[in-house]
mmCIF file of C-alpha atoms in Angstrom:
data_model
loop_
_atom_site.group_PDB
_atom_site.id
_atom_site.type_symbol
_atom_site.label_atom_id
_atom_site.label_comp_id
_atom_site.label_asym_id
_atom_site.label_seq_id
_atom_site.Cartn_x
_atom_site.Cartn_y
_atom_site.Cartn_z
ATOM 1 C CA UNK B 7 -23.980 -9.995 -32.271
ATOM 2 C CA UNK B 8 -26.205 -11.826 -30.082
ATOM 3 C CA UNK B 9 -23.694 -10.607 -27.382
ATOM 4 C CA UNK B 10 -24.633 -7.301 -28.144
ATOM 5 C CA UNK B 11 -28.483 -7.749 -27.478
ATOM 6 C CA UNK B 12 -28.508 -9.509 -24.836
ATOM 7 C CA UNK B 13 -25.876 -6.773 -23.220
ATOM 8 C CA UNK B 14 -28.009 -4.102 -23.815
ATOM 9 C CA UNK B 15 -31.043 -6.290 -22.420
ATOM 10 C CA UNK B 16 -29.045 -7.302 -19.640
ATOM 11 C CA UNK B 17 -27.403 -3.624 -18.923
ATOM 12 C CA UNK B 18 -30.798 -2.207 -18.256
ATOM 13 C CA UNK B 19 -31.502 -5.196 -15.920
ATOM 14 C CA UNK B 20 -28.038 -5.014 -14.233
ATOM 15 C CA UNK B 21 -27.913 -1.553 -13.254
ATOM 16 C CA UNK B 22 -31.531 -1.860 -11.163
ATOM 17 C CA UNK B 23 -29.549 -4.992 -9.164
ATOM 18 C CA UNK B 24 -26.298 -4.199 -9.424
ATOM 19 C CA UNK B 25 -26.271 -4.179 -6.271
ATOM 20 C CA UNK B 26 -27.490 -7.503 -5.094
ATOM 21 C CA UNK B 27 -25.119 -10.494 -6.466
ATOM 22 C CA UNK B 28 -22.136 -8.131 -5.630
ATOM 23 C CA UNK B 29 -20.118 -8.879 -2.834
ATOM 24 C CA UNK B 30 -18.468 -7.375 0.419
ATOM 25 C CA UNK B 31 -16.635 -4.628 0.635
ATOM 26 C CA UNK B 32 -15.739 -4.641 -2.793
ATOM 27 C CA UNK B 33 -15.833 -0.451 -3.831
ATOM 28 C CA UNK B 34 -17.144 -0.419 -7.143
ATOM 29 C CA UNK B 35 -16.267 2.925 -10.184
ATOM 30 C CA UNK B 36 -17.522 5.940 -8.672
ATOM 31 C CA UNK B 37 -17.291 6.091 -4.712
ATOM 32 C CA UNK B 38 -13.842 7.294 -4.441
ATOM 33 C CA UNK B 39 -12.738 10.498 -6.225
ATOM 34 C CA UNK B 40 -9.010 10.795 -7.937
ATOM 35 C CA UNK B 41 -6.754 11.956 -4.977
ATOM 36 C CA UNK B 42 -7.984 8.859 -3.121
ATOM 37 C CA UNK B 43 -8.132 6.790 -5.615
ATOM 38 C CA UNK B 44 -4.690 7.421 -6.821
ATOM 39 C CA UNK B 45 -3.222 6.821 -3.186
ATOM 40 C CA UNK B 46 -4.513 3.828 -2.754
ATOM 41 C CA UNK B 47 -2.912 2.464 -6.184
ATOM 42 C CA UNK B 48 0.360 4.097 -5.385
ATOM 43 C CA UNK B 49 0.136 2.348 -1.866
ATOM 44 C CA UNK B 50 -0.955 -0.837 -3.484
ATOM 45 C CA UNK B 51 1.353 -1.404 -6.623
ATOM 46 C CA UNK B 52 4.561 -0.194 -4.174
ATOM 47 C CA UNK B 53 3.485 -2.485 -1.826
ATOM 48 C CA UNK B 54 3.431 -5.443 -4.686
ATOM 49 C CA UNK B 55 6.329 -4.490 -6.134
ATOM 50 C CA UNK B 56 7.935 -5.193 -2.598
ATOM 51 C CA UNK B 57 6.101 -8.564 -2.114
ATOM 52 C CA UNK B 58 7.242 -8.698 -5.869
ATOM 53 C CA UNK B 59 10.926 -8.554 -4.711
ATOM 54 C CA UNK B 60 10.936 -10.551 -1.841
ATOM 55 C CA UNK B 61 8.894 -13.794 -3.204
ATOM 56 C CA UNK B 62 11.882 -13.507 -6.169
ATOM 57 C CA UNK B 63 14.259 -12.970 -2.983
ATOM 58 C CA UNK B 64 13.133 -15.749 -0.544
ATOM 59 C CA UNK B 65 10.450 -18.033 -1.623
ATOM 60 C CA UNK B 66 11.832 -21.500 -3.714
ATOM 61 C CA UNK B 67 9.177 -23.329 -6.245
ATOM 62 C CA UNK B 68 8.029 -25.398 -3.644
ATOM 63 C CA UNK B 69 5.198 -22.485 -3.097
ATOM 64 C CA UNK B 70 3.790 -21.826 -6.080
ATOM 65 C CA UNK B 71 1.358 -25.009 -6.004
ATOM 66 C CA UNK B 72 0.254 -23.460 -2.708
ATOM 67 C CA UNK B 73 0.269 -20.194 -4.440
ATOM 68 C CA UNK B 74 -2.285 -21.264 -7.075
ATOM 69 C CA UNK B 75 -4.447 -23.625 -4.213
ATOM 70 C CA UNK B 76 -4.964 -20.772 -2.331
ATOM 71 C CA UNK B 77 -6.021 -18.224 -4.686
ATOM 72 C CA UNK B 78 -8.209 -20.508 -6.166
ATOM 73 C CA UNK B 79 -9.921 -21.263 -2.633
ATOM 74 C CA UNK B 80 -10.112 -17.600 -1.988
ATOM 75 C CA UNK B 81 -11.367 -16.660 -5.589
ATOM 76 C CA UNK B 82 -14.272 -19.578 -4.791
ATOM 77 C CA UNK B 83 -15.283 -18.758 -1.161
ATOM 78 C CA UNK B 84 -15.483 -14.882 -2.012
ATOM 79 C CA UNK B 85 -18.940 -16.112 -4.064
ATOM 80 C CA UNK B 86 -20.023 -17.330 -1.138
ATOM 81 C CA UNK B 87 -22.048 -14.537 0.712
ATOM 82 C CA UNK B 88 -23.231 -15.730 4.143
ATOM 83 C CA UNK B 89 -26.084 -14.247 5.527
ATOM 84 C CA UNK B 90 -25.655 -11.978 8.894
ATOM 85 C CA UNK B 91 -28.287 -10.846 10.970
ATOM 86 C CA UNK B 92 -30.196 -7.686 10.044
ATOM 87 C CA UNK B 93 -30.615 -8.810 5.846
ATOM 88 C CA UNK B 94 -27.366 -8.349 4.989
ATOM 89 C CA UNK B 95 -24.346 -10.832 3.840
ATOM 90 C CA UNK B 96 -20.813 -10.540 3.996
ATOM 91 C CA UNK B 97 -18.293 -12.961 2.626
ATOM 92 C CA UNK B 98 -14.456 -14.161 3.447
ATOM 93 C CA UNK B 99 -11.819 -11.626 2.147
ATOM 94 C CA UNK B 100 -8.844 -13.698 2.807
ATOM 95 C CA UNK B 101 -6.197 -11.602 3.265
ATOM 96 C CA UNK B 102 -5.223 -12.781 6.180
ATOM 97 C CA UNK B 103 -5.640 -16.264 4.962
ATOM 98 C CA UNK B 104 -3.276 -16.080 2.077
ATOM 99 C CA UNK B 105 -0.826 -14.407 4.474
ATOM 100 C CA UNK B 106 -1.186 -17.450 7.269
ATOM 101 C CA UNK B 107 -0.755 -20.159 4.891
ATOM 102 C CA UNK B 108 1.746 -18.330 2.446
ATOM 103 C CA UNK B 109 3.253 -15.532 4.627
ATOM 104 C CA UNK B 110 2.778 -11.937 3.668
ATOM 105 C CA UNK B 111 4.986 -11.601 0.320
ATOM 106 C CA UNK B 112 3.167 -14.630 -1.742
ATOM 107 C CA UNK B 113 0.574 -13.808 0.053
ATOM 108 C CA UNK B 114 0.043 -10.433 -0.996
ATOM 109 C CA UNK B 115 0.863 -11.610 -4.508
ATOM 110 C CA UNK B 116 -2.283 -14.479 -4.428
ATOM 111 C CA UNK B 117 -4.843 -11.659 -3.316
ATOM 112 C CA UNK B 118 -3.772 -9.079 -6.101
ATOM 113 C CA UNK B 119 -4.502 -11.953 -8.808
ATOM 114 C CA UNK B 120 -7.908 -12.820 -7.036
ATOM 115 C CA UNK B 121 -8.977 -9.147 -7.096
ATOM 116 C CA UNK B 122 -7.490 -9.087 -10.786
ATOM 117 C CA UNK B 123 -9.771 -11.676 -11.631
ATOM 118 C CA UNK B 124 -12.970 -10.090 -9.930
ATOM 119 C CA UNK B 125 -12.363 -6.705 -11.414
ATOM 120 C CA UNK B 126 -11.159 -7.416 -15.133
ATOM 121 C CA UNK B 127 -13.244 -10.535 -15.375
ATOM 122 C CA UNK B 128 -16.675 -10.640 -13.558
ATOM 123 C CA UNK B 129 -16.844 -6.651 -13.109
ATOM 124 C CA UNK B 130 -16.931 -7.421 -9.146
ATOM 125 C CA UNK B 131 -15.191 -4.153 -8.151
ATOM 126 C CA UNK B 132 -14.594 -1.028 -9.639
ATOM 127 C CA UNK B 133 -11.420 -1.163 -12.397
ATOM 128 C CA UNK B 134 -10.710 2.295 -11.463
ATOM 129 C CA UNK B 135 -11.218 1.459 -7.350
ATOM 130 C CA UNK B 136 -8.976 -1.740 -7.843
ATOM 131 C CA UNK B 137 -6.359 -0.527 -6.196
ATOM 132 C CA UNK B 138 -8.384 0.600 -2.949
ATOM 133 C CA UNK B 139 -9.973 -3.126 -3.214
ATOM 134 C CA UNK B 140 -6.573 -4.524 -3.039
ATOM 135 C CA UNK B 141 -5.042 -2.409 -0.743
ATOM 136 C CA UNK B 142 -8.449 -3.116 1.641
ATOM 137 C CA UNK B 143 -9.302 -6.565 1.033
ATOM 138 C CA UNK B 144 -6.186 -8.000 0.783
ATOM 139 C CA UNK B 145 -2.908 -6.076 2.082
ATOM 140 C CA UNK B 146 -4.378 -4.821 5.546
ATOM 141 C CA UNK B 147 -4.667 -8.719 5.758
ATOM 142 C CA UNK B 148 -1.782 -10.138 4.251
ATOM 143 C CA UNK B 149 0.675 -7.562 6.175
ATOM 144 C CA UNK B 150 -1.763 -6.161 9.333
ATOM 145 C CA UNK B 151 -3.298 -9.632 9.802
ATOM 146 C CA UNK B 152 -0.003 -11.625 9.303
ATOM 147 C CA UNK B 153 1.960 -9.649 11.747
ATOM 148 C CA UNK B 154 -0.537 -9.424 14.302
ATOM 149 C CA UNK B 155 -1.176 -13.002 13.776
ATOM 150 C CA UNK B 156 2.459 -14.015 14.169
ATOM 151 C CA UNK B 157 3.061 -11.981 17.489
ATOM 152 C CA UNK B 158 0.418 -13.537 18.916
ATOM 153 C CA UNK B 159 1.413 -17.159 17.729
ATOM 154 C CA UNK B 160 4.698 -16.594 18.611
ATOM 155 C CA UNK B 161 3.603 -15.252 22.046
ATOM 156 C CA UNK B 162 2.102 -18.633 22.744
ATOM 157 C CA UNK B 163 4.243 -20.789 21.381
ATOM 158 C CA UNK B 164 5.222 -20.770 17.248
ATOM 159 C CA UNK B 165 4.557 -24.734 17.395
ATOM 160 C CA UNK B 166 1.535 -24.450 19.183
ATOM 161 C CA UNK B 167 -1.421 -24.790 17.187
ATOM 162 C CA UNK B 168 -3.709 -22.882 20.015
ATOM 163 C CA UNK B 169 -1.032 -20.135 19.264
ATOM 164 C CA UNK B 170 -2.062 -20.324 15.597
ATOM 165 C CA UNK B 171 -5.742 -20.377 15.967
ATOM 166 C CA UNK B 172 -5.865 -17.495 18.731
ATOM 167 C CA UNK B 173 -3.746 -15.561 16.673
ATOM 168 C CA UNK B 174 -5.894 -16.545 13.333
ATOM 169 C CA UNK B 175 -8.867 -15.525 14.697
ATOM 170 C CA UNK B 176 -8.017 -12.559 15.935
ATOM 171 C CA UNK B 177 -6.250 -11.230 13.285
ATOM 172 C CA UNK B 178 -8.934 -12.714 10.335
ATOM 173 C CA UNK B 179 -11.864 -10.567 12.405
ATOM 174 C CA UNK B 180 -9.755 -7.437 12.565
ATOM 175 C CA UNK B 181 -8.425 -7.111 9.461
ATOM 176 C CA UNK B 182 -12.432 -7.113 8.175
ATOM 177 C CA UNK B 183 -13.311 -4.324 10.963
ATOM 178 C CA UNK B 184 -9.907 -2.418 9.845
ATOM 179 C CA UNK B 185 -10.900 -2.704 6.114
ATOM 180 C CA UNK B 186 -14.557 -1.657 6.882
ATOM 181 C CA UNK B 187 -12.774 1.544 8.853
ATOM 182 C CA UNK B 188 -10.339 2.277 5.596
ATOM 183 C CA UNK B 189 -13.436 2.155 3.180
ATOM 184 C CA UNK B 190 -15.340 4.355 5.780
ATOM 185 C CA UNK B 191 -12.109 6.419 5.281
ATOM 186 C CA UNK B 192 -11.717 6.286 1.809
ATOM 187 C CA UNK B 193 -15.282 7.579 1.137
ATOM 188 C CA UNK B 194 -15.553 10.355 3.668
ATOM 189 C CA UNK B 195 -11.900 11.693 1.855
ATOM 190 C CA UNK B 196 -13.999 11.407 -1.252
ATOM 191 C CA UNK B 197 -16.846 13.404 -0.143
ATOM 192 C CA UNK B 198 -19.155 10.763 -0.617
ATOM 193 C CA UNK B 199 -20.354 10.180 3.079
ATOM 194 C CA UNK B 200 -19.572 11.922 6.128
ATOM 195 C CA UNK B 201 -17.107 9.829 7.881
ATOM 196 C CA UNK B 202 -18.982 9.161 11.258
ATOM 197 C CA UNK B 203 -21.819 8.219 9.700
ATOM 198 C CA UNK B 204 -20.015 5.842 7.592
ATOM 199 C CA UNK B 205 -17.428 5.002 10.235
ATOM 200 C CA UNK B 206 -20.532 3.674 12.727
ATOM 201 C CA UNK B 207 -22.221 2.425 9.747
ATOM 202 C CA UNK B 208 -19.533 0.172 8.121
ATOM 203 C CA UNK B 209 -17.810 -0.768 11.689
ATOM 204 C CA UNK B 210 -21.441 -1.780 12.739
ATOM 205 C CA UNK B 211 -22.143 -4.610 9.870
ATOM 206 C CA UNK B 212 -18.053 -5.692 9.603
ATOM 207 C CA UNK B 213 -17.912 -6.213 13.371
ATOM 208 C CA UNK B 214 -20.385 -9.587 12.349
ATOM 209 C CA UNK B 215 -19.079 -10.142 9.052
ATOM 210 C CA UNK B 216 -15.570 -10.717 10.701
ATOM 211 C CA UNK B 217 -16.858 -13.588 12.726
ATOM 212 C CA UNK B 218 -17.169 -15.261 9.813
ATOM 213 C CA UNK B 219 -13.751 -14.532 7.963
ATOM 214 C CA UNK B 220 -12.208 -15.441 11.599
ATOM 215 C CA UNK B 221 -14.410 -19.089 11.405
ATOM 216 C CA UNK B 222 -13.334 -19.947 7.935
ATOM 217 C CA UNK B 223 -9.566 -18.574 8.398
ATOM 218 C CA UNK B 224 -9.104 -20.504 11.076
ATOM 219 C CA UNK B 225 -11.035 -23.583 9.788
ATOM 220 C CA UNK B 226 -8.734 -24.108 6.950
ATOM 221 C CA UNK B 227 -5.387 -23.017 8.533
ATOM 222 C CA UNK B 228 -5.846 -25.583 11.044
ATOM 223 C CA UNK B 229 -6.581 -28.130 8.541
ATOM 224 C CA UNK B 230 -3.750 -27.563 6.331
ATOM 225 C CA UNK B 231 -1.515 -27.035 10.163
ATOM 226 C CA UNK B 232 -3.232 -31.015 10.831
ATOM 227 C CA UNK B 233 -2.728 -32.342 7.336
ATOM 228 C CA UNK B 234 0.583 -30.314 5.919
ATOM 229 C CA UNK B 235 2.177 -28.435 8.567
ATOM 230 C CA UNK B 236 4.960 -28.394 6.155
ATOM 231 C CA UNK B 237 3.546 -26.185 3.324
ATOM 232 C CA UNK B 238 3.127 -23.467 6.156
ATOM 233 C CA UNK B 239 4.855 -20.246 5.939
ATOM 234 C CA UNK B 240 7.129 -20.584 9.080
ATOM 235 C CA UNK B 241 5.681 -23.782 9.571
ATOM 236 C CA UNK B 242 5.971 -25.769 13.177
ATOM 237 C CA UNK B 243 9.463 -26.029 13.792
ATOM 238 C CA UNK B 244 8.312 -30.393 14.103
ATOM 239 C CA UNK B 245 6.577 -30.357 10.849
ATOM 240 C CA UNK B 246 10.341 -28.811 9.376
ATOM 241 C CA UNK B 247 12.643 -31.214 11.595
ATOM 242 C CA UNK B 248 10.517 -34.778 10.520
ATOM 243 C CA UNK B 249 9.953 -33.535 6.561
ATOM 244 C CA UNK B 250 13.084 -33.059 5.173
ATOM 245 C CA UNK B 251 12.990 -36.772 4.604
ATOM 246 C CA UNK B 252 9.883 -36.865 2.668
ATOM 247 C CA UNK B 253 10.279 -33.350 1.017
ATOM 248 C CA UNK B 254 13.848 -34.313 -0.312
ATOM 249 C CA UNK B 255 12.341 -37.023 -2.843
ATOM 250 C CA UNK B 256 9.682 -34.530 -4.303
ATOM 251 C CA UNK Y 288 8.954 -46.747 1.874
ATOM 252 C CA UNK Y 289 5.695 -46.697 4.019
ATOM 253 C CA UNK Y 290 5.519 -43.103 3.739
ATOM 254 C CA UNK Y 291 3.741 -41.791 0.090
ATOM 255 C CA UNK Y 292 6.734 -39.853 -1.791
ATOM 256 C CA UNK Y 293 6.266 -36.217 -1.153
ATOM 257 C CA UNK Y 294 6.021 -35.528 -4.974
ATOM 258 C CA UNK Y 295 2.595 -37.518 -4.672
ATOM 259 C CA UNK Y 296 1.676 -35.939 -1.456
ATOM 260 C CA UNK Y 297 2.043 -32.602 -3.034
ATOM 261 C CA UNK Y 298 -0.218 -33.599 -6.087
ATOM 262 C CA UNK Y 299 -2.877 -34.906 -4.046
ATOM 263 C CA UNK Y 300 -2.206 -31.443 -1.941
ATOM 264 C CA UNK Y 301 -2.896 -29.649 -5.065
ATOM 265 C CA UNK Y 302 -5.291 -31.664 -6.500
ATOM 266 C CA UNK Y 303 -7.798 -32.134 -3.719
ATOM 267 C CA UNK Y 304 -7.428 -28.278 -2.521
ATOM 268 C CA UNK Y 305 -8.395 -26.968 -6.209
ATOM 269 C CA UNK Y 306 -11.038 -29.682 -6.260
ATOM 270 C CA UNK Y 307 -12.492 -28.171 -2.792
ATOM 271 C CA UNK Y 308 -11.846 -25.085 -4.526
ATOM 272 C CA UNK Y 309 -14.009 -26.048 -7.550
ATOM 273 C CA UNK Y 310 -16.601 -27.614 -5.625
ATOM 274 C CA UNK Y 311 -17.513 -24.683 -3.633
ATOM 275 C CA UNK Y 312 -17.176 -22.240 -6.493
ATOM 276 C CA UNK Y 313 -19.735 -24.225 -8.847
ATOM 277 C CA UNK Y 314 -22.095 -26.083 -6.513
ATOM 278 C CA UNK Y 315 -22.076 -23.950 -3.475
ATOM 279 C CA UNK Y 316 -22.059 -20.439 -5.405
ATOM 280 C CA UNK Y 317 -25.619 -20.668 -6.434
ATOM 281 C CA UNK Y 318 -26.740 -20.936 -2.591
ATOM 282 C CA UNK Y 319 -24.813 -17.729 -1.888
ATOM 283 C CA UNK Y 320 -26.433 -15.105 0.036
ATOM 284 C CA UNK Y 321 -28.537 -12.108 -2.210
ATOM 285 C CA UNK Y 322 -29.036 -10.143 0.397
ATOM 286 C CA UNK Y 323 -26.334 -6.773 0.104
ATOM 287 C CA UNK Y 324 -23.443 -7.127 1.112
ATOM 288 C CA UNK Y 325 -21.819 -5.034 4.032
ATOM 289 C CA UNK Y 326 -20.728 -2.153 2.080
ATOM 290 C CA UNK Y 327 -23.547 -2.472 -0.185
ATOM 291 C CA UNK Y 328 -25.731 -2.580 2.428
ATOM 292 C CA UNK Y 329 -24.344 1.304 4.030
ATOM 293 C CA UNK Y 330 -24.265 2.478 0.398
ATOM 294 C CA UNK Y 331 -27.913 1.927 -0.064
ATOM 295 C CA UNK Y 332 -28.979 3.362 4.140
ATOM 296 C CA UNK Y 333 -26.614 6.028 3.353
ATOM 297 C CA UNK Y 334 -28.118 6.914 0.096
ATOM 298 C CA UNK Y 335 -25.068 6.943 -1.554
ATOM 299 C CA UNK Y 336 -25.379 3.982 -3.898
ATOM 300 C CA UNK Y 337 -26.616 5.920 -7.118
ATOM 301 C CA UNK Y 338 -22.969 7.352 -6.983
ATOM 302 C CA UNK Y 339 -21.191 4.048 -8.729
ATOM 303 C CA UNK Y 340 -20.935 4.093 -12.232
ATOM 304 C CA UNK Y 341 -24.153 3.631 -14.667
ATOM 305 C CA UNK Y 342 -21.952 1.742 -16.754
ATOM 306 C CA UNK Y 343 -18.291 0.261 -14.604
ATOM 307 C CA UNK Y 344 -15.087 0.601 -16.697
ATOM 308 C CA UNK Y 345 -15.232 -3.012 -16.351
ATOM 309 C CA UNK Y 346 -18.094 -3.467 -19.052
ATOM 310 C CA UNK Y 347 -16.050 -1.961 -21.478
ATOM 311 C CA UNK Y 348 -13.588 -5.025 -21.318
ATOM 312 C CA UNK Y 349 -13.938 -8.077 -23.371
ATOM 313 C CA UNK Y 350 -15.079 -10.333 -20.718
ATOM 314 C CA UNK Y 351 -18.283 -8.075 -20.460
ATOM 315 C CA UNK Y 352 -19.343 -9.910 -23.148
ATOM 316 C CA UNK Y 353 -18.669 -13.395 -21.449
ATOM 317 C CA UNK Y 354 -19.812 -12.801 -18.197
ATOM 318 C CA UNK Y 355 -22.685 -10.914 -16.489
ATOM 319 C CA UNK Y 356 -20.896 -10.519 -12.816
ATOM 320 C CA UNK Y 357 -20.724 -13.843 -11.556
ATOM 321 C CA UNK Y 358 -22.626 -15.666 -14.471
ATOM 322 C CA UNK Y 359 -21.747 -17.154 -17.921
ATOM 323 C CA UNK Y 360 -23.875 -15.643 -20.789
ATOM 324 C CA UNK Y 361 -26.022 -17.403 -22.951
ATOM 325 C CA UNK Y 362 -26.497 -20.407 -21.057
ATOM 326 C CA UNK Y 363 -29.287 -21.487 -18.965
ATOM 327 C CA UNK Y 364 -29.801 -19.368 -15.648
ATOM 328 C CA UNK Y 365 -29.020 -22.285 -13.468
ATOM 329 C CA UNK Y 366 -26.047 -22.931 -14.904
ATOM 330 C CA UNK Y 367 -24.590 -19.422 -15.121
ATOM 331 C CA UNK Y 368 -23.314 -19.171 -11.796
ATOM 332 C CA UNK Y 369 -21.673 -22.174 -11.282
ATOM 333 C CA UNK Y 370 -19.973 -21.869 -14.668
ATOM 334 C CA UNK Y 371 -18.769 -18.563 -13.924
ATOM 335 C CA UNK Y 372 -17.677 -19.921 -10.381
ATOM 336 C CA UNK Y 373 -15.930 -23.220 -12.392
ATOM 337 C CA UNK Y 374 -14.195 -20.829 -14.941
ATOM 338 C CA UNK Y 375 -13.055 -17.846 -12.357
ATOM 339 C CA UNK Y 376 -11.461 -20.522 -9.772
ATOM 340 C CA UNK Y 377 -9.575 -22.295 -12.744
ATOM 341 C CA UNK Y 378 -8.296 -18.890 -14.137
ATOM 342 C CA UNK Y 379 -7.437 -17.667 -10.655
ATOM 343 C CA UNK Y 380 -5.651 -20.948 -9.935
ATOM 344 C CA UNK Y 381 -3.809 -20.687 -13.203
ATOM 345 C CA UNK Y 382 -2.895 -16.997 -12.992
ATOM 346 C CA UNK Y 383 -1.427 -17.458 -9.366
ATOM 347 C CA UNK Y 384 0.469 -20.150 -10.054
ATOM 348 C CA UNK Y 385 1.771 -18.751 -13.463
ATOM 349 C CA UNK Y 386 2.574 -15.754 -11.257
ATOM 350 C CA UNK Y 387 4.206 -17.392 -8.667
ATOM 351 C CA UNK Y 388 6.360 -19.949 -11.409
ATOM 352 C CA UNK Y 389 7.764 -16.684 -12.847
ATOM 353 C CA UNK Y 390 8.829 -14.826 -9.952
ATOM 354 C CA UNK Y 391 9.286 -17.566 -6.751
ATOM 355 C CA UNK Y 392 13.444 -18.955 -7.185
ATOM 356 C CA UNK Y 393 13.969 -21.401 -10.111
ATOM 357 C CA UNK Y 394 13.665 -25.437 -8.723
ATOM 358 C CA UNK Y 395 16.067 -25.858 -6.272
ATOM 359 C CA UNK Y 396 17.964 -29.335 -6.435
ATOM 360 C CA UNK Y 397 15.949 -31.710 -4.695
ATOM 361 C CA UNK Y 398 18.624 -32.509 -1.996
ATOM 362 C CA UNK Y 399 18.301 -29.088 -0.842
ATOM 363 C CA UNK Y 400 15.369 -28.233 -0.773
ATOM 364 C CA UNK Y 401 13.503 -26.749 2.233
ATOM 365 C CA UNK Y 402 10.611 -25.635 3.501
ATOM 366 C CA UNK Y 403 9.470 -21.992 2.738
ATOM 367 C CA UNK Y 404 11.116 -19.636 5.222
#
């Protein structure tokens, strides 16, 4: 009952920052209208339901302590809002993490429990806009990001870390400017904004907070590439030909 | 045997990534930026913030009751945050691996297995 006084205390006081401690991208209940926000569900669950299928289909047991290490990494470093010039913050959306380190299928799957947890737990993100959130902050990563990602690594060399990193980079900072230009999207659909206005306005602030997703992408990729090329999805072909060994007596 | 069994190198995989995990989720969460985020930010130039919700679906859940966003209720403010932050990594880790234990293939005999392709 206490719960209920200090939620009506704290509702009052919520609504005037709502705004503040909430964090990047994240569209909360209201900003989208039904068409768009059933699309965006439909695309999102169908696209689950494939990763769904093709973890069941292809990945072994070996990933899922990767699987829960990653969402948990992603789950703790989307608190973290760094400051970018101009008073605003942004923070890592990690789509195209989860698809580096786990490959687009697990991946996919790590980001939908991460938003799950933001949206049903800590009210970061609309319930009703979850499935825009997902499809934004986490699929245009874990598929767009991946694939660009592994042309580009593979372009260089797929057991070169440079090819790794360049790809990383590039793809992490993207997939935040291509998010930014899907929200911009979503809300002009919805009537809420015109679109160039929100187009120029969203593009402007993501271009900045990408740097950041690309830093801390390609920060940890390299540091799991360094310490456990193994655990990578399509790791270094190396990393595959000296483990065996070592991976046979887990 | 010079080289640690990969069994143990996979728990000290786990174990130290969760731990970085948990570390920046409860002591570096309080230090996060307040200033708006990027969308936040346009919503509030544009004028369009005052569309969200007055009250998100989400407060209607349970866990309204538990947590205020990103902090614990009924504990001291500077705990709040990194509570919530020590409790929301945990469950995420927990729910992803759950979700990856039921749907990844069942353990493959140890002779055969390979990495993740």
């Amino acid at each position: 009952m206490n719960f209920l006084l200090f939620s009506t205390g704290l509702l009052t006081q919520s609504v005037s920052h709502t705004f503040a401690p909430r964090i990047a991208l994240h569209v909360p209940d209201g900003f989208l209208n039904a068409p768009v926000l059933t699309i965006t569900w439909l695309i999102s669950i169908g696209l689950i339901a494939l990763a769904l299928n093709r973890v069941q289909a292809e990945y072994q047991d070996r990933a899922v302590p990767l699987m829960g290490v990653c969402a948990a990494f992603i789950f703790a470093a989307q608190m973290i809002n760094f400051p970018i010039p101009g008073g605003t913050s942004g923070h890592l959306l990690g789509g195209t993490l989860a698809g580096a380190l786990l490959g687009p299928w697990a991946g996919s799957l790590v980001m939908t429990v991460v938003f799950i947890v933001q949206g049903v737990v800590f009210q970061d993100g609309g319930i009703t806009a979850m499935g825009a959130n997902i499809f934004n902050m986490g699929l245009i990563g874990t598929f767009g990001g991946y694939y660009l990602l592994r042309t580009i690594r593979y372009a260089i060399g797929r057991d070169k870390l440079s090819g790794m990193i360049v790809g990383t980079s590039i793809a992490a900072w993207l997939s935040v400017v291509v998010a930014a230009v899907f929200c911009a999207l979503e809300l002009a659909i919805s009537g809420t904004v015109p679109f160039n206005v929100a187009m120029s306005a969203m593009v402007g602030w993501h271009i900045f907070i990408g740097i950041g997703e690309a830093l801390i992408t390609v920060a940890t990729v390299t540091f799991i590439w360094r310490t456990r090329p193994d655990l990578l999805y399509r790791s270094p072909r190396r990393a595959i030909a000296t483990s065996p060994r070592s991976l046979s007596t887990r | 045997m010079t080289h640690p069994s990969s069994a143990t190198r996979n728990r000290v995989f786990v174990l130290s990534g969760l731990g970085v995990a948990l570390l920046i989720g409860v002591f570096l969460s309080p230090f996060a930026s307040q200033n708006p985020d990027g969308l936040d930010r346009v919503a509030q130039d544009l004028k369009f913030d005052k569309k969200a919700a007055e009250v998100p679906l989400a407060n209607k859940l349970p866990f309204y009751q538990i947590f205020d966003g990103y902090a614990l209720r009924g504990v001291p403010q500077q705990f709040a945050t990194p509570l919530a932050g020590l409790l929301g990594t945990l469950a995420t880790f927990c729910l992803a691996w759950g979700v990856g234990k039921l749907t990844s293939r069942g353990t493959t005999p140890p002779d055969e297995a390979s990495p993740i392709e």
